[in-house]
Amino acid sequence: MEEFHKVRRLPPYVFEQVNRLKASARAGGADIIDLGMGNPDLPTPKAIVDKLCEVVQDPRTHRYSSSKGIPGLRRAQAAYYARRFGVKLNPETQVVATLGSKEGFANMAQAITAPGDVILCPNPTYPIHAFGFLMTGGVIRSISVEPDESFFPPLERAVRHSIPKPLALIINYPSNPTAHVASLDFYKDVIAFAKKHDIIVLSDLAYAEIYFDQEPPPSVLQVPGAMDVTVEFTSMSKTFSMPGWRMGFAVGNERLIAALTRVKSYLDYGAFTPIQVAATHALNGDGSDIAEVRAVYKRRRDVMVESFGKAGFDVPPPAATMFAWAKIPEKFRHLGSLEFSKLLVEKADIAVAPGVGFGELGDEYVRIALVENEHRIRQAARSLKKFFATADQTMHNVVSLNAHR
């Protein structure tokens, strides 16, 4: 049976191949150390859970909620932006609550994209950045992910050679998957480019609070005039270890926020009210929960870099996010990231995310998530070392898929 048009436009979901292999191995009794999906293992702080339990006892909170977010939640997000970035937001017109940043991106694509619109998208990048626009009939033009001077020449070429002119530019810093962090000076150049060419800027700032250097990552909205062309998406999933709660935000330009709000009003009634109240409580806290989460990921990062390095897998220390973006060891690079990732499940009981799942330019890399404790990370390193030491004897029948092309 022929696939539906929108489904046909989506590329194969390469992560599913690793997931199937992982499930099969576990069914056979293997102890798979899962460093693939960025699914935080840390518990949601007790005070947030307690607030949820308190509010859910009130039957009035069991009714339909507000699609754009309850007023207190939007005020709390505006207050967070004022404290953290010095950015002033009107909670009535410049803030909308989303069911996570992923839903926010997908519905923004629904709100602003006409068939054939060109979207400038980093490669590699988090899949929804491209897929959300592909599903709405948009056309993706890949750009560099490096937040430096190399970022802009491809943009200029895209503007000159794209018909129609690009509608929007997606930026994602700290980056998932590469962990690159952008500077405020870089953002100033992005906004100048966007204004010069009348292009919308969509910024994914999901990892604003997961950083390991002294200088916290900035928001593009700190740039004077950025509010004229920009919407920024944030999430509580990693910051407060609330992934399953599905709570995020879009903030910024009033016209774009209004478009997103209108689309959402046709599609959902917002998150469950007790979740929104608990999220409000989290945002209004003293920040100690965020600091604890950040410290845990930093310790895990340091253990991974050290132990994997000793095992023969060089992992550059990420400056931010809960991921490491590591080049496949040269001995295995010819296999490509999907085959290498499958090999790690089969031979080392380790799951990672193949870089090609984030774009074809990621095929020499894998993304490693810091979602296991330090003991398990060291255990993974020992398994890696054993696999690397015996690879010549155990890999004689492994052939890259690229060999058949």
Coordinates of C-alpha atoms in Angstrom, one line a residue:
M1 CA 0.0 0.0 0.0
E2 CA 1.3 3.4 -1.0
E3 CA 2.5 5.6 2.0
F4 CA 0.7 8.8 2.7
H5 CA 2.3 12.0 1.3
K6 CA 3.6 13.4 4.6
V7 CA 5.0 10.1 5.8
R8 CA 6.7 9.6 2.4
R9 CA 8.5 12.9 2.8
L10 CA 10.2 11.7 6.1
P11 CA 13.6 10.0 5.9
P12 CA 14.0 6.6 7.5
Y13 CA 14.2 6.8 11.3
V14 CA 17.7 5.3 11.8
F15 CA 17.5 5.3 15.6
E16 CA 14.8 2.6 15.3
Q17 CA 17.3 0.1 13.9
V18 CA 19.5 0.5 17.0
N19 CA 16.4 0.4 19.3
R20 CA 15.3 -2.9 17.8
L21 CA 18.7 -4.4 18.2
K22 CA 18.9 -3.1 21.8
A23 CA 15.5 -4.6 22.6
S24 CA 16.4 -8.0 21.1
A25 CA 19.7 -8.1 23.1
R26 CA 17.8 -7.3 26.3
A27 CA 15.2 -10.0 25.6
G28 CA 18.2 -12.4 25.3
G29 CA 19.4 -11.4 28.7
A30 CA 22.1 -8.9 27.8
D31 CA 22.8 -6.0 30.2
I32 CA 22.8 -3.1 27.8
I33 CA 24.2 0.2 29.0
D34 CA 22.0 2.7 27.3
L35 CA 23.8 5.9 26.4
G36 CA 21.7 6.5 23.3
M37 CA 18.5 8.4 24.0
G38 CA 18.8 11.7 25.9
N39 CA 16.3 10.5 28.5
P40 CA 17.3 11.9 31.9
D41 CA 17.6 9.3 34.6
L42 CA 17.6 11.8 37.5
P43 CA 14.4 12.0 39.5
T44 CA 12.4 15.2 39.4
P45 CA 13.1 17.2 42.5
K46 CA 10.9 16.3 45.5
A47 CA 9.5 19.8 45.9
I48 CA 8.2 19.8 42.4
V49 CA 6.6 16.4 42.8
D50 CA 5.1 17.5 46.1
K51 CA 3.5 20.5 44.5
L52 CA 2.0 18.3 41.8
C53 CA 0.5 16.0 44.4
E54 CA -0.9 18.9 46.4
V55 CA -2.6 20.5 43.5
V56 CA -4.0 17.3 41.9
Q57 CA -6.1 16.8 45.0
D58 CA -8.3 19.8 43.9
P59 CA -10.9 18.5 41.5
R60 CA -11.1 21.9 39.9
T61 CA -7.7 21.3 38.4
H62 CA -8.9 18.1 36.6
R63 CA -10.8 20.2 33.9
Y64 CA -9.5 21.4 30.6
S65 CA -6.5 23.7 31.1
S66 CA -5.3 26.7 29.0
S67 CA -3.6 25.9 25.7
K68 CA -1.2 28.9 25.9
G69 CA -0.4 28.1 29.6
I70 CA -2.0 29.3 32.8
P71 CA -1.2 33.0 33.6
G72 CA 1.1 32.2 36.6
L73 CA 3.2 29.8 34.5
R74 CA 3.7 32.4 31.8
R75 CA 4.6 35.0 34.4
A76 CA 7.1 32.6 36.0
Q77 CA 8.8 32.1 32.6
A78 CA 9.0 35.8 32.0
A79 CA 10.5 36.3 35.4
Y80 CA 13.1 33.5 34.6
Y81 CA 14.1 35.3 31.4
A82 CA 14.5 38.6 33.3
R83 CA 16.7 37.0 36.0
R84 CA 18.8 34.8 33.8
F85 CA 19.2 36.8 30.6
G86 CA 18.0 40.4 31.5
V87 CA 15.3 40.0 28.8
K88 CA 11.9 41.6 29.4
L89 CA 8.9 39.6 28.2
N90 CA 5.2 40.4 28.3
P91 CA 3.7 37.2 29.6
E92 CA 0.4 37.9 27.9
T93 CA 1.7 38.3 24.3
Q94 CA 5.3 37.1 24.2
V95 CA 5.2 33.8 26.2
V96 CA 3.3 30.5 25.3
A97 CA 3.6 27.2 27.2
T98 CA 4.3 24.2 24.9
L99 CA 4.2 20.4 25.5
G100 CA 8.0 20.4 25.4
S101 CA 10.2 22.3 23.0
K102 CA 9.7 19.5 20.4
E103 CA 6.0 20.1 20.1
G104 CA 6.6 23.8 20.1
F105 CA 8.9 23.6 17.1
A106 CA 6.5 21.3 15.2
N107 CA 3.6 23.6 15.8
M108 CA 5.6 26.7 14.9
A109 CA 6.3 25.0 11.6
Q110 CA 2.6 24.4 11.1
A111 CA 1.9 28.0 11.9
I112 CA 4.3 29.8 9.6
T113 CA 5.2 27.4 6.7
A114 CA 3.6 27.3 3.2
P115 CA 4.5 24.4 0.8
G116 CA 7.8 25.0 -0.8
D117 CA 9.1 27.5 1.9
V118 CA 12.9 27.2 2.4
I119 CA 14.2 26.7 5.9
L120 CA 17.9 27.1 6.8
C121 CA 18.7 24.2 9.2
P122 CA 21.9 23.1 10.8
N123 CA 23.3 19.8 9.8
P124 CA 23.8 17.8 12.1
T125 CA 21.0 18.9 14.4
Y126 CA 18.1 17.6 16.5
P127 CA 15.7 15.8 14.1
I128 CA 12.6 17.8 14.8
H129 CA 14.3 21.0 13.5
A130 CA 14.1 19.6 10.0
F131 CA 11.3 17.0 10.3
G132 CA 8.8 19.5 11.6
F133 CA 9.2 21.6 8.5
L134 CA 9.3 18.7 6.1
M135 CA 6.0 17.5 7.4
T136 CA 4.4 20.9 6.6
G137 CA 5.7 20.9 3.0
G138 CA 8.9 23.0 3.7
V139 CA 12.2 22.5 2.0
I140 CA 15.3 22.1 4.1
R141 CA 18.6 23.7 3.1
S142 CA 21.5 22.5 5.3
I143 CA 23.9 25.0 6.9
S144 CA 27.1 24.7 9.0
V145 CA 26.6 24.0 12.8
E146 CA 29.8 25.7 13.8
P147 CA 29.1 29.0 15.6
D148 CA 31.9 31.0 14.1
E149 CA 32.8 32.9 10.9
S150 CA 32.3 29.8 8.8
F151 CA 28.6 29.9 9.6
F152 CA 27.7 32.9 7.4
P153 CA 29.1 32.4 3.9
P154 CA 26.7 29.4 3.3
L155 CA 23.8 31.6 4.6
E156 CA 24.6 34.3 2.0
R157 CA 24.8 31.7 -0.7
A158 CA 21.4 30.2 0.4
V159 CA 19.8 33.6 0.2
R160 CA 21.2 34.3 -3.3
H161 CA 20.3 30.9 -4.7
S162 CA 17.1 29.8 -3.0
I163 CA 13.7 30.3 -4.7
P164 CA 11.8 31.4 -2.8
K165 CA 14.0 33.3 -0.4
P166 CA 14.5 31.4 2.9
L167 CA 11.7 32.0 5.4
A168 CA 13.5 31.0 8.6
L169 CA 16.8 30.2 10.1
I170 CA 17.1 27.6 12.9
I171 CA 19.8 27.9 15.5
N172 CA 20.5 25.5 18.3
Y173 CA 23.1 26.4 21.0
P174 CA 24.1 24.7 23.2
S175 CA 23.8 22.3 20.3
N176 CA 22.2 18.9 20.3
P177 CA 24.1 16.8 19.2
T178 CA 27.4 18.6 18.8
A179 CA 27.5 20.5 22.2
H180 CA 28.8 23.6 20.5
V181 CA 28.1 26.8 22.5
A182 CA 27.5 30.2 20.8
S183 CA 28.6 33.6 22.1
L184 CA 26.6 36.7 22.3
D185 CA 28.8 38.2 19.5
F186 CA 27.8 35.4 17.3
Y187 CA 24.1 36.0 18.0
K188 CA 24.6 39.7 17.2
D189 CA 25.8 38.6 13.7
V190 CA 22.9 36.2 13.3
I191 CA 20.3 38.9 14.1
A192 CA 22.0 41.4 11.8
F193 CA 21.9 38.8 9.0
A194 CA 18.3 38.0 9.7
K195 CA 17.2 41.6 9.6
K196 CA 19.2 42.3 6.5
H197 CA 17.4 39.5 4.6
D198 CA 14.0 39.6 6.4
I199 CA 14.3 36.1 7.8
I200 CA 12.7 34.6 11.0
V201 CA 15.1 33.2 13.6
L202 CA 14.0 30.2 15.6
S203 CA 16.3 29.4 18.5
D204 CA 16.3 26.1 20.4
L205 CA 17.8 26.8 23.9
A206 CA 16.8 23.6 25.6
Y207 CA 20.2 23.2 27.3
A208 CA 20.6 26.7 28.6
E209 CA 21.2 25.5 32.1
I210 CA 23.3 22.4 31.4
Y211 CA 26.8 23.9 31.1
F212 CA 30.1 23.2 32.6
D213 CA 32.2 26.3 32.2
Q214 CA 31.9 29.4 34.3
E215 CA 30.1 31.4 31.6
P216 CA 26.5 30.4 31.2
P217 CA 25.2 30.2 27.6
P218 CA 23.4 33.4 26.4
S219 CA 20.0 33.8 24.8
V220 CA 19.8 35.3 21.3
L221 CA 17.0 37.5 22.7
Q222 CA 19.7 39.4 24.7
V223 CA 20.7 41.0 21.4
P224 CA 19.1 44.4 20.9
G225 CA 16.4 44.2 18.3
A226 CA 16.3 40.4 18.3
M227 CA 12.7 40.4 19.5
D228 CA 11.7 41.8 16.1
V229 CA 12.5 38.6 14.3
T230 CA 13.0 35.8 16.9
V231 CA 11.2 33.1 18.8
E232 CA 13.2 31.0 21.3
F233 CA 12.2 27.6 22.6
T234 CA 13.1 26.2 26.0
S235 CA 12.3 23.1 27.9
M236 CA 12.1 22.0 31.6
S237 CA 12.9 18.4 30.6
K238 CA 16.7 18.5 31.3
T239 CA 16.9 21.6 33.5
F240 CA 14.6 20.2 36.2
S241 CA 14.7 16.5 35.2
M242 CA 11.1 16.6 34.0
P243 CA 11.2 14.9 30.6
G244 CA 8.0 12.9 31.0
W245 CA 6.1 16.0 32.2
R246 CA 6.2 17.6 28.8
M247 CA 6.6 21.2 29.7
G248 CA 8.4 23.8 27.6
F249 CA 8.0 27.4 26.3
A250 CA 8.2 29.6 23.2
V251 CA 9.0 33.2 23.8
G252 CA 9.8 36.2 21.7
N253 CA 8.2 38.1 18.8
E254 CA 4.5 38.8 19.4
R255 CA 3.4 38.1 15.8
L256 CA 5.1 34.7 15.8
I257 CA 3.9 33.8 19.3
A258 CA 0.3 34.8 18.3
A259 CA 0.5 32.5 15.3
L260 CA 1.8 29.6 17.4
T261 CA -0.8 30.2 20.0
R262 CA -3.6 30.2 17.5
V263 CA -2.5 26.9 15.9
K264 CA -2.1 25.3 19.3
S265 CA -5.6 26.4 20.3
Y266 CA -7.0 24.1 17.6
L267 CA -4.8 21.2 18.6
D268 CA -4.6 20.9 22.4
Y269 CA -5.9 22.2 25.7
G270 CA -2.5 22.5 27.2
A271 CA -0.7 20.4 29.8
F272 CA -2.6 19.1 32.8
T273 CA -3.1 22.0 35.2
P274 CA -1.3 20.4 38.2
I275 CA 1.7 20.0 35.9
Q276 CA 1.6 23.6 35.0
V277 CA 1.3 24.7 38.6
A278 CA 4.3 22.4 39.6
A279 CA 6.3 23.9 36.7
T280 CA 5.5 27.4 38.0
H281 CA 6.8 26.3 41.4
A282 CA 10.0 25.0 39.9
L283 CA 10.6 28.2 37.8
N284 CA 10.0 30.4 40.9
G285 CA 12.5 28.4 43.0
D286 CA 16.0 29.5 44.1
G287 CA 17.9 27.6 41.4
S288 CA 19.5 25.0 43.7
D289 CA 17.8 22.1 41.9
I290 CA 19.3 23.3 38.6
A291 CA 22.8 23.5 40.2
E292 CA 22.5 20.0 41.5
V293 CA 21.5 18.6 38.1
R294 CA 24.4 20.5 36.4
A295 CA 26.9 19.1 39.0
V296 CA 25.8 15.5 38.3
Y297 CA 26.2 15.8 34.6
K298 CA 29.6 17.4 35.0
R299 CA 30.9 14.5 37.1
R300 CA 29.5 12.0 34.6
R301 CA 31.1 14.0 31.7
D302 CA 34.5 13.9 33.4
V303 CA 34.3 10.2 34.2
M304 CA 33.3 9.4 30.6
V305 CA 36.1 11.5 29.0
E306 CA 38.7 9.9 31.2
S307 CA 37.5 6.2 31.2
F308 CA 36.6 6.1 27.5
G309 CA 39.9 7.8 26.6
K310 CA 41.8 5.0 28.5
A311 CA 39.7 2.5 26.6
G312 CA 40.8 3.9 23.3
F313 CA 37.8 6.0 22.4
D314 CA 38.7 9.7 22.4
V315 CA 35.7 11.7 23.6
P316 CA 36.1 15.5 23.5
P317 CA 34.7 17.0 26.8
P318 CA 31.5 18.9 25.9
A319 CA 31.2 22.4 27.3
A320 CA 27.5 22.0 27.7
T321 CA 24.4 19.7 27.2
M322 CA 24.1 16.2 28.5
F323 CA 25.8 14.7 25.5
A324 CA 29.2 14.0 24.1
W325 CA 29.7 14.2 20.3
A326 CA 32.6 11.8 19.5
K327 CA 34.3 10.9 16.3
I328 CA 34.2 7.2 15.6
P329 CA 37.6 5.6 16.1
E330 CA 39.5 5.5 12.8
K331 CA 39.6 1.7 12.7
F332 CA 35.8 1.6 12.5
R333 CA 35.0 4.8 10.7
H334 CA 34.6 3.2 7.3
L335 CA 31.5 1.4 8.7
G336 CA 29.5 4.6 9.2
S337 CA 27.8 5.6 12.4
L338 CA 24.7 3.3 12.1
E339 CA 26.8 0.1 11.6
F340 CA 29.2 1.2 14.4
S341 CA 26.4 1.8 16.8
K342 CA 24.8 -1.6 16.0
L343 CA 28.3 -3.1 16.5
L344 CA 28.6 -1.6 20.0
V345 CA 25.2 -3.2 21.0
E346 CA 26.2 -6.6 19.6
K347 CA 29.8 -6.7 20.8
A348 CA 30.1 -4.4 23.8
D349 CA 26.5 -4.2 25.3
I350 CA 26.5 -0.4 24.8
A351 CA 23.9 1.7 23.0
V352 CA 24.8 5.1 21.5
A353 CA 23.0 7.3 19.0
P354 CA 24.4 7.1 15.4
G355 CA 25.4 10.5 14.2
V356 CA 23.7 10.0 10.8
G357 CA 20.4 10.2 12.6
F358 CA 21.0 13.9 13.1
G359 CA 21.9 14.5 9.5
E360 CA 24.2 13.0 6.9
L361 CA 27.1 15.3 8.0
G362 CA 27.1 13.5 11.3
D363 CA 27.9 10.1 9.9
E364 CA 31.5 10.0 11.3
Y365 CA 30.2 10.6 14.8
V366 CA 28.1 9.1 17.6
R367 CA 26.3 10.9 20.3
I368 CA 26.8 9.6 23.8
A369 CA 24.3 10.6 26.4
L370 CA 25.2 11.1 30.1
V371 CA 22.2 9.2 31.3
E372 CA 23.9 6.4 33.3
N373 CA 25.6 6.8 36.7
E374 CA 29.4 6.9 37.0
H375 CA 29.7 3.2 37.8
R376 CA 27.8 2.3 34.7
I377 CA 29.9 4.6 32.6
R378 CA 33.1 3.0 33.8
Q379 CA 31.5 -0.4 33.1
A380 CA 30.8 0.7 29.6
A381 CA 34.5 1.8 29.2
R382 CA 35.7 -1.6 30.3
S383 CA 33.4 -3.2 27.8
L384 CA 34.7 -0.9 25.1
K385 CA 38.3 -1.7 25.9
K386 CA 37.6 -5.4 25.7
F387 CA 35.8 -5.1 22.4
F388 CA 38.6 -2.9 20.9
A389 CA 41.2 -5.5 22.0
T390 CA 39.4 -8.4 20.3
A391 CA 37.9 -6.6 17.3
D392 CA 40.3 -8.1 14.8
Q393 CA 39.1 -11.6 15.8
T394 CA 35.4 -10.8 16.1
M395 CA 34.8 -8.4 13.2
H396 CA 35.9 -10.5 10.2
N397 CA 32.3 -10.9 9.0
V398 CA 31.2 -7.2 9.5
V399 CA 30.7 -5.3 6.2
S400 CA 29.7 -1.7 5.9
L401 CA 26.4 -1.0 4.2
N402 CA 28.3 1.6 2.1
A403 CA 30.1 -1.3 0.4
H404 CA 27.0 -2.3 -1.4
R405 CA 26.2 1.2 -2.8

